[in-house]
Coordinates of C-alpha atoms in Angstrom, one line a residue:
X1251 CA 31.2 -0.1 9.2
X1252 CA 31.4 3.1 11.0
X1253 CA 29.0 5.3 13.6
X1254 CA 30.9 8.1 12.5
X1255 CA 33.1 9.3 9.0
X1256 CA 36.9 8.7 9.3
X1257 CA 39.6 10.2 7.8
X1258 CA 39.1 12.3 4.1
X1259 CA 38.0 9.1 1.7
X1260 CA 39.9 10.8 -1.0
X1261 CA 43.3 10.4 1.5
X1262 CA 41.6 7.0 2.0
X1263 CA 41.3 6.2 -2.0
X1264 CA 44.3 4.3 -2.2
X1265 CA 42.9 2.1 -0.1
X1266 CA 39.4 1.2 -2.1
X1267 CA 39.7 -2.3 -4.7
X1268 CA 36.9 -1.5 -6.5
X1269 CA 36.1 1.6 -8.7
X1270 CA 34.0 4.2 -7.1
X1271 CA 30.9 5.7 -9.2
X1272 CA 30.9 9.1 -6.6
X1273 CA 33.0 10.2 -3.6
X1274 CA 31.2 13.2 -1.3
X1275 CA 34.2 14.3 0.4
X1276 CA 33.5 16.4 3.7
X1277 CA 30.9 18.2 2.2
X1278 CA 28.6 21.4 3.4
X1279 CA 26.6 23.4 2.6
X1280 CA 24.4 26.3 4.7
X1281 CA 21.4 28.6 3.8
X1282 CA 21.3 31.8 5.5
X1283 CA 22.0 30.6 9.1
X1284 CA 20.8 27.4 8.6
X1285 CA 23.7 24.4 7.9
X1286 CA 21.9 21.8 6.2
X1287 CA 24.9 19.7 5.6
X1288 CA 27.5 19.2 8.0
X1289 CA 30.0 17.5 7.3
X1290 CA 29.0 14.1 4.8
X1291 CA 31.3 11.7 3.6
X1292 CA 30.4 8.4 1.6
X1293 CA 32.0 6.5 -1.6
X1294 CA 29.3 4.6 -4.1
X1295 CA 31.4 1.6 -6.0
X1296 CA 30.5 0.7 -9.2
X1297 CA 27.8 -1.6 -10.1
X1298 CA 26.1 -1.9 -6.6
X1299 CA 22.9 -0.4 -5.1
X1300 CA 24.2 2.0 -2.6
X1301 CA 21.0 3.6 0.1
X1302 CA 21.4 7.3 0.9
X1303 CA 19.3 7.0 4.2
X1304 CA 18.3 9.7 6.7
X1305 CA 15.0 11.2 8.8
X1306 CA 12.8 14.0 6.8
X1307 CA 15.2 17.2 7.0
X1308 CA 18.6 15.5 7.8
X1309 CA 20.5 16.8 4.6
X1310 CA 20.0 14.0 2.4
X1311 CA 18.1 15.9 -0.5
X1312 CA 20.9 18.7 0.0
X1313 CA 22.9 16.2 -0.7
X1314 CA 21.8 14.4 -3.8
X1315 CA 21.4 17.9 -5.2
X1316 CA 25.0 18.9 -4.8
X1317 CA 25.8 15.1 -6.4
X1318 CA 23.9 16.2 -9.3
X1319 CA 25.5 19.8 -9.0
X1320 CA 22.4 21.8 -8.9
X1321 CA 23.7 23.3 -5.4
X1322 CA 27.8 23.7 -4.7
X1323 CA 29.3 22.9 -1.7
X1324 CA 30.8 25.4 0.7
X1325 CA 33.5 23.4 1.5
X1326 CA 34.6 19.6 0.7
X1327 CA 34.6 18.0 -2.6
X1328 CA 32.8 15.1 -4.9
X1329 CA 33.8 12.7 -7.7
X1330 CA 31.4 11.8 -9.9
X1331 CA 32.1 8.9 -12.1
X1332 CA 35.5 9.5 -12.4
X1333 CA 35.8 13.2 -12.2
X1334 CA 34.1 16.6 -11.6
X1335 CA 30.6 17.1 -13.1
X1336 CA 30.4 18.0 -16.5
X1337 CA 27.7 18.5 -19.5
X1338 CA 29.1 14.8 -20.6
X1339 CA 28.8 13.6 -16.7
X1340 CA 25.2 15.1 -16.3
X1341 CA 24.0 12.9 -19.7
X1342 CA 25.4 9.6 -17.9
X1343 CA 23.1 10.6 -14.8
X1344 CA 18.9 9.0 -14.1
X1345 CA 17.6 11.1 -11.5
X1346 CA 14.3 10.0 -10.0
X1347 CA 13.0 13.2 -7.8
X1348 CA 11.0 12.7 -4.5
X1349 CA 8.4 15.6 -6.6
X1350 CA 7.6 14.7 -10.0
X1351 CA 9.2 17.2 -12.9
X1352 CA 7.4 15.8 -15.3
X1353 CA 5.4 18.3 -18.5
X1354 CA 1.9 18.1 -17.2
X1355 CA -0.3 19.1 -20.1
X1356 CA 2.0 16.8 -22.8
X1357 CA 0.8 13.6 -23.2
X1358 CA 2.5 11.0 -21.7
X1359 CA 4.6 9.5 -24.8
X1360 CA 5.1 12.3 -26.2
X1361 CA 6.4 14.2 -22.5
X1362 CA 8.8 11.0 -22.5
X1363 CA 10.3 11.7 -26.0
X1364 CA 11.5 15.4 -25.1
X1365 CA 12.9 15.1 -21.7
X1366 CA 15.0 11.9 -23.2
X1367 CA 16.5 14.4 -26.1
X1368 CA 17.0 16.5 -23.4
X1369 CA 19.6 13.6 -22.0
X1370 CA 20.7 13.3 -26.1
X1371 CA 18.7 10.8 -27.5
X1372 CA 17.5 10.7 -30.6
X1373 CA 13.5 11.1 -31.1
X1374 CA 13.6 8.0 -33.0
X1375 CA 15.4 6.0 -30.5
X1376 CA 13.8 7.9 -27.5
X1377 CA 10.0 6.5 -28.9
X1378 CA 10.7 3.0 -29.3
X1379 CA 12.6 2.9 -26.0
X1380 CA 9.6 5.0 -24.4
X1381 CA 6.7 2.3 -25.5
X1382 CA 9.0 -0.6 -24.7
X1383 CA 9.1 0.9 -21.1
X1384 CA 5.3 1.2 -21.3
X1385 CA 4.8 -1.5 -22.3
X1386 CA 7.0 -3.4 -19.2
X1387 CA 5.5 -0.5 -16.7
X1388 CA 1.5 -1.1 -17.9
X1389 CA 0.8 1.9 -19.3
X1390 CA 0.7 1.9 -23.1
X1391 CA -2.7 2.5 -23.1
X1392 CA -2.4 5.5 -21.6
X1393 CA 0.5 6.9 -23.5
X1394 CA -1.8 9.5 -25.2
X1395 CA -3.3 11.0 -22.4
X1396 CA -2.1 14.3 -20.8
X1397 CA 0.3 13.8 -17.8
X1398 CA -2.0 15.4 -15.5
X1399 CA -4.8 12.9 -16.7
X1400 CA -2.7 10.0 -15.0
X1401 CA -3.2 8.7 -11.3
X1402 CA -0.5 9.4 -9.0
X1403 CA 1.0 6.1 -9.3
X1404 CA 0.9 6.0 -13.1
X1405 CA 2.7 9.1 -12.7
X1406 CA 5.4 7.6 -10.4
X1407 CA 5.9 5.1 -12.9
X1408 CA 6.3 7.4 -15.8
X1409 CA 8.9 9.5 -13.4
X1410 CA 10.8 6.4 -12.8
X1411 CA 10.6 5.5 -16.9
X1412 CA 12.2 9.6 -17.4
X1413 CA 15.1 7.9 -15.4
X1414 CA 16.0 5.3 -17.3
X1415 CA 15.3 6.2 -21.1
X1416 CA 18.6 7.9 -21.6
X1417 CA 20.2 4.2 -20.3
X1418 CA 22.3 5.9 -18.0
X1419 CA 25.7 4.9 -15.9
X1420 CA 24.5 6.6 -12.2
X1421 CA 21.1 6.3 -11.3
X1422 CA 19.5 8.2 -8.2
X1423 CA 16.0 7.5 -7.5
X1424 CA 14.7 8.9 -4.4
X1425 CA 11.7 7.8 -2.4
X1426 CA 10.6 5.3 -6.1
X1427 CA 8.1 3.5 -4.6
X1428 CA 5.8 6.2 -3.1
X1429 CA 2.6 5.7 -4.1
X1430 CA 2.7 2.1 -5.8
X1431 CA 1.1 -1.0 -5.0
X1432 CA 2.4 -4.0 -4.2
X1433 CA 2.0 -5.4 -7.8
X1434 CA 4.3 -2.1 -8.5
X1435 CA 6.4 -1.9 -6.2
X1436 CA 8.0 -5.8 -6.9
X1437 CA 8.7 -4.1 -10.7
X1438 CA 10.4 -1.1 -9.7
X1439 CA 12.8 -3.8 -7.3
X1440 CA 13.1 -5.9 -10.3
X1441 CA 13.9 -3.2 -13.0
X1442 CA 16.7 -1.7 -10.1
X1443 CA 18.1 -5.7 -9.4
X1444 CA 18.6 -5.9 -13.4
X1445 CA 20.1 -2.3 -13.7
X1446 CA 22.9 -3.4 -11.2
X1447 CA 23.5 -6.4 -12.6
X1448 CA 23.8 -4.5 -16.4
X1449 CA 26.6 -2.8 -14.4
X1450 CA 25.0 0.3 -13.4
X1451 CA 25.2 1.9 -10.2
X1452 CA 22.0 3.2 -8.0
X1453 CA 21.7 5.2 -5.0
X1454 CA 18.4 4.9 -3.5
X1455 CA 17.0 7.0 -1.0
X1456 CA 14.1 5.5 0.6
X1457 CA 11.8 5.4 3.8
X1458 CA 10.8 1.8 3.2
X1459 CA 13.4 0.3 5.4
X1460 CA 12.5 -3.3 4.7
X1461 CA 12.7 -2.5 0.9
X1462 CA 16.3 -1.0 1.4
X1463 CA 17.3 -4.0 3.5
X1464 CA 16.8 -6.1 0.1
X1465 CA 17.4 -4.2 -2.2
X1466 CA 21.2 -2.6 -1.1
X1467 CA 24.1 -3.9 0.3
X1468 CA 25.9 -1.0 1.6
X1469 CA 24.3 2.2 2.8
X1470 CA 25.0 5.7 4.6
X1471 CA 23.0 7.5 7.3
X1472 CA 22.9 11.0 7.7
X1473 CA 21.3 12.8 10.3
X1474 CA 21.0 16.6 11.2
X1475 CA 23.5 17.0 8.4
X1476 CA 26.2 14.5 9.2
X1477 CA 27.1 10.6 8.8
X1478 CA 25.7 8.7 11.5
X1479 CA 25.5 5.1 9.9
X1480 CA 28.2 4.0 7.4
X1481 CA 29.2 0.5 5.7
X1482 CA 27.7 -3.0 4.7
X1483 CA 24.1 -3.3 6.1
X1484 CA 24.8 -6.6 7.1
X1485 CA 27.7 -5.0 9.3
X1486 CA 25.4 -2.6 10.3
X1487 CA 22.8 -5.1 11.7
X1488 CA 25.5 -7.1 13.1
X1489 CA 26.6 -4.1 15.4
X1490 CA 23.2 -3.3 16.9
X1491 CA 22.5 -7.0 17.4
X1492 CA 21.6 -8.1 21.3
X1493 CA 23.0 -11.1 22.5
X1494 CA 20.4 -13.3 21.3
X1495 CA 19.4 -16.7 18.9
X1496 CA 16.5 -18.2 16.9
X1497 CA 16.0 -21.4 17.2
X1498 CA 13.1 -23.2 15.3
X1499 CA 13.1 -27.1 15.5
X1500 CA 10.7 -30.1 17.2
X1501 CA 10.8 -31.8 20.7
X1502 CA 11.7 -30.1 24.6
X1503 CA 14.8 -27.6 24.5
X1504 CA 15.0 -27.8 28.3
X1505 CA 16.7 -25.7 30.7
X1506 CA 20.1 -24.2 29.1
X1507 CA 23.0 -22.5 30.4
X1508 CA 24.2 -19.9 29.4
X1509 CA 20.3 -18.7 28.5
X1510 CA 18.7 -15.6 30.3
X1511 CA 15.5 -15.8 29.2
X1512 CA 13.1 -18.1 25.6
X1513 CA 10.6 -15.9 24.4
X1514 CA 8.5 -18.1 22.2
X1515 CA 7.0 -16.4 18.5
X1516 CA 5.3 -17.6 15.9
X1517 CA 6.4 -21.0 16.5
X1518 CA 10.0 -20.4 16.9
X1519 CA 11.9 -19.6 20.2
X1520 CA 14.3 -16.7 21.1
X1521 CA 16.9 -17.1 23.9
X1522 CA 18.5 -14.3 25.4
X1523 CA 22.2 -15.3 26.3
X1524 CA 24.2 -14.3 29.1
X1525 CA 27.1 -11.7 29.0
X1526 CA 29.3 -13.3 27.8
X1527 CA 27.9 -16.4 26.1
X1528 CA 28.4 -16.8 22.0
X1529 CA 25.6 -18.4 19.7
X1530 CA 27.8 -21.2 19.2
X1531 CA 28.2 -22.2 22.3
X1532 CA 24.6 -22.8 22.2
X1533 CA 24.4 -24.7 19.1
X1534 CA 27.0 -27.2 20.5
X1535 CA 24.5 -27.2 23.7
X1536 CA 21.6 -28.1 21.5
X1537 CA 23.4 -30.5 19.1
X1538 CA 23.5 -32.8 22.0
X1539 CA 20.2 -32.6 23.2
X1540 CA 18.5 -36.1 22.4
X1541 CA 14.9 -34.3 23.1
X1542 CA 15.5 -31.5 20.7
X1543 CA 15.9 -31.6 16.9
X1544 CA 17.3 -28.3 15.6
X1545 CA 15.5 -27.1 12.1
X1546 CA 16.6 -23.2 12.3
X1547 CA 19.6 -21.6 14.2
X1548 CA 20.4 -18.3 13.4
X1549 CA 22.0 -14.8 14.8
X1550 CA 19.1 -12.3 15.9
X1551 CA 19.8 -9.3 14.3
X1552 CA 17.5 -6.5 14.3
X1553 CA 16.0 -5.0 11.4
X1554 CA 17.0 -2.1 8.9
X1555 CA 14.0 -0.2 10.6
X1556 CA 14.9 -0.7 14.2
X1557 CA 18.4 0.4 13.7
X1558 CA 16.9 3.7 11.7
X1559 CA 14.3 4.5 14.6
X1560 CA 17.3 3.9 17.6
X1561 CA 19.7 5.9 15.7
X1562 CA 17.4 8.5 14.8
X1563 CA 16.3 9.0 18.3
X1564 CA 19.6 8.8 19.5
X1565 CA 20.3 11.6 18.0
X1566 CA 17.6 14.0 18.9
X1567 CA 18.3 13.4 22.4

């Protein structure tokens, strides 16, 4: 895990065990006088949910858009499966866009059908795949009504089925659970848990920190155009921890050394440590208290959304 990108990942490739899906490499890009991207490096492996994270105007949708090659870099390069993008590459691609593209005055099944041959699928295929998905996504009975007919959610949903009916290798899906309820929002997590285990690879971009925090494992942070964040969220959280424990159990814990401060929540207690002090120095501590009985013991890190708000703010200052 970095704060900032290293060395050019393609120099670094050698280096990699696992295939990458896409490698942005230094890329930038301006309009007019304004640089949108900076400088952005990031490699996606294969099979894993990867999040593409930032605030509102850092570069991120600048970004995806040179991924999918709608906008070329002014300098720096990116592999996309295996190579540059192609008409071959593009087919191989879900996109989920943060504003819907869907046909508005086509009715739903029949809007689904044509943008799937668009992505080379047969009209045959492309209609039994597009009621299965309505079925799974609740709303077949509402595959003849006009797109613009459908609530905002339903027509989140249908976005999200456009993504997936051409069964595609790379899927980017940015901000998918706007709109949805809860009761929504646990299918699209489920329907992007079973694409990465199919072997598929996702990048999600996303606002919902706590939704990013269990759905990915590694993730990237861009802000005013470059990396700020990079690596394994569970690195991530590690790094920004404070030198603090959870400990949830029964009985007295008493006065302990090495502790600055217990703050007690929700029935469990957080101790502040001293400079210094590890956490398992405190677990030995409290293995031998006879008054305590230790149920819970864990690292306090802080959460996906805490990290984004510190960094964020760091940055403007």
């Amino acid at each position: 895990m970095q704060r900032e990108p290293g060395s050019s990942l393609i120099e670094r490739k050698e280096k990699y065990t696992i295939v990458e899906t896409l490698i942005v490499d230094h890329v930038a890009k301006s309009f007019a006088a304004t640089q949108a991207v900076k400088d952005v490096s990031f490699a996606v492996e294969a099979g894993e949910i990867f999040a593409l994270l930032g605030p509102n105007g850092a570069g991120k949708t600048t970004t995806i858009r040179m991924v999918l090659d709608l906008l070329k870099p002014d300098r720096g390069s990116i592999s996309v499966l295996g190579g540059p993008m192609s008409a071959e590459t593009r087919d191989r691609i879900g996109y989920l866009p943060e504003d819907r593209g869907l046909y508005r005055k086509l009715k739903l099944l029949d809007c689904l059908v044509f943008l799937a041959g668009l992505k080379g699928v047969a009209s045959g295929e492309a209609r039994q795949r597009a009621q299965a998905y309505l079925e799974r996504f609740d709303l077949a009975e509402h595959s003849q009504k006009k797109v613009n007919e459908l609530s905002r959610g339903m027509q989140q949903k249908a976005q999200f089925i456009v993504a997936l009916l051409h069964d595609p290798d790379l899927l980017i899906v940015d901000e998918p659970f706007a709109g949805l309820d809860p009761v929504n929002v646990r299918l699209i997590k489920e329907v992007l848990r079973e694409q990465a285990a199919a072997g598929k690879t996702i990048i999600l971009s996303a606002h919902e920190m706590y939704l990013v925090q269990e759905l990915a494992r590694r993730m990237v942070m861009i802000n005013h155009g470059r990396v700020v964040l990079y690596g394994p969220i569970a690195e991530v959280r590690r790094k920004f921890a404070a030198n603090a424990v959870i400990v949830e159990g029964h009985g007295d814990l008493g006065t302990l050394p090495d502790v600055t401060s217990v703050q007690r929540q929700n029935g469990r207690a957080v101790l502040q440590l001293k400079e210094g002090a590890s956490p398992q120095q405190i677990l030995r501590t409290l293995s031998r208290n006879d008054h305590f009985t230790v149920e819970r013991f864990e690292v306090a890190l802080p959460s996906l959304d805490d990290i984004f708000v510190q960094v964020a703010q760091e940055e403007d200052v």
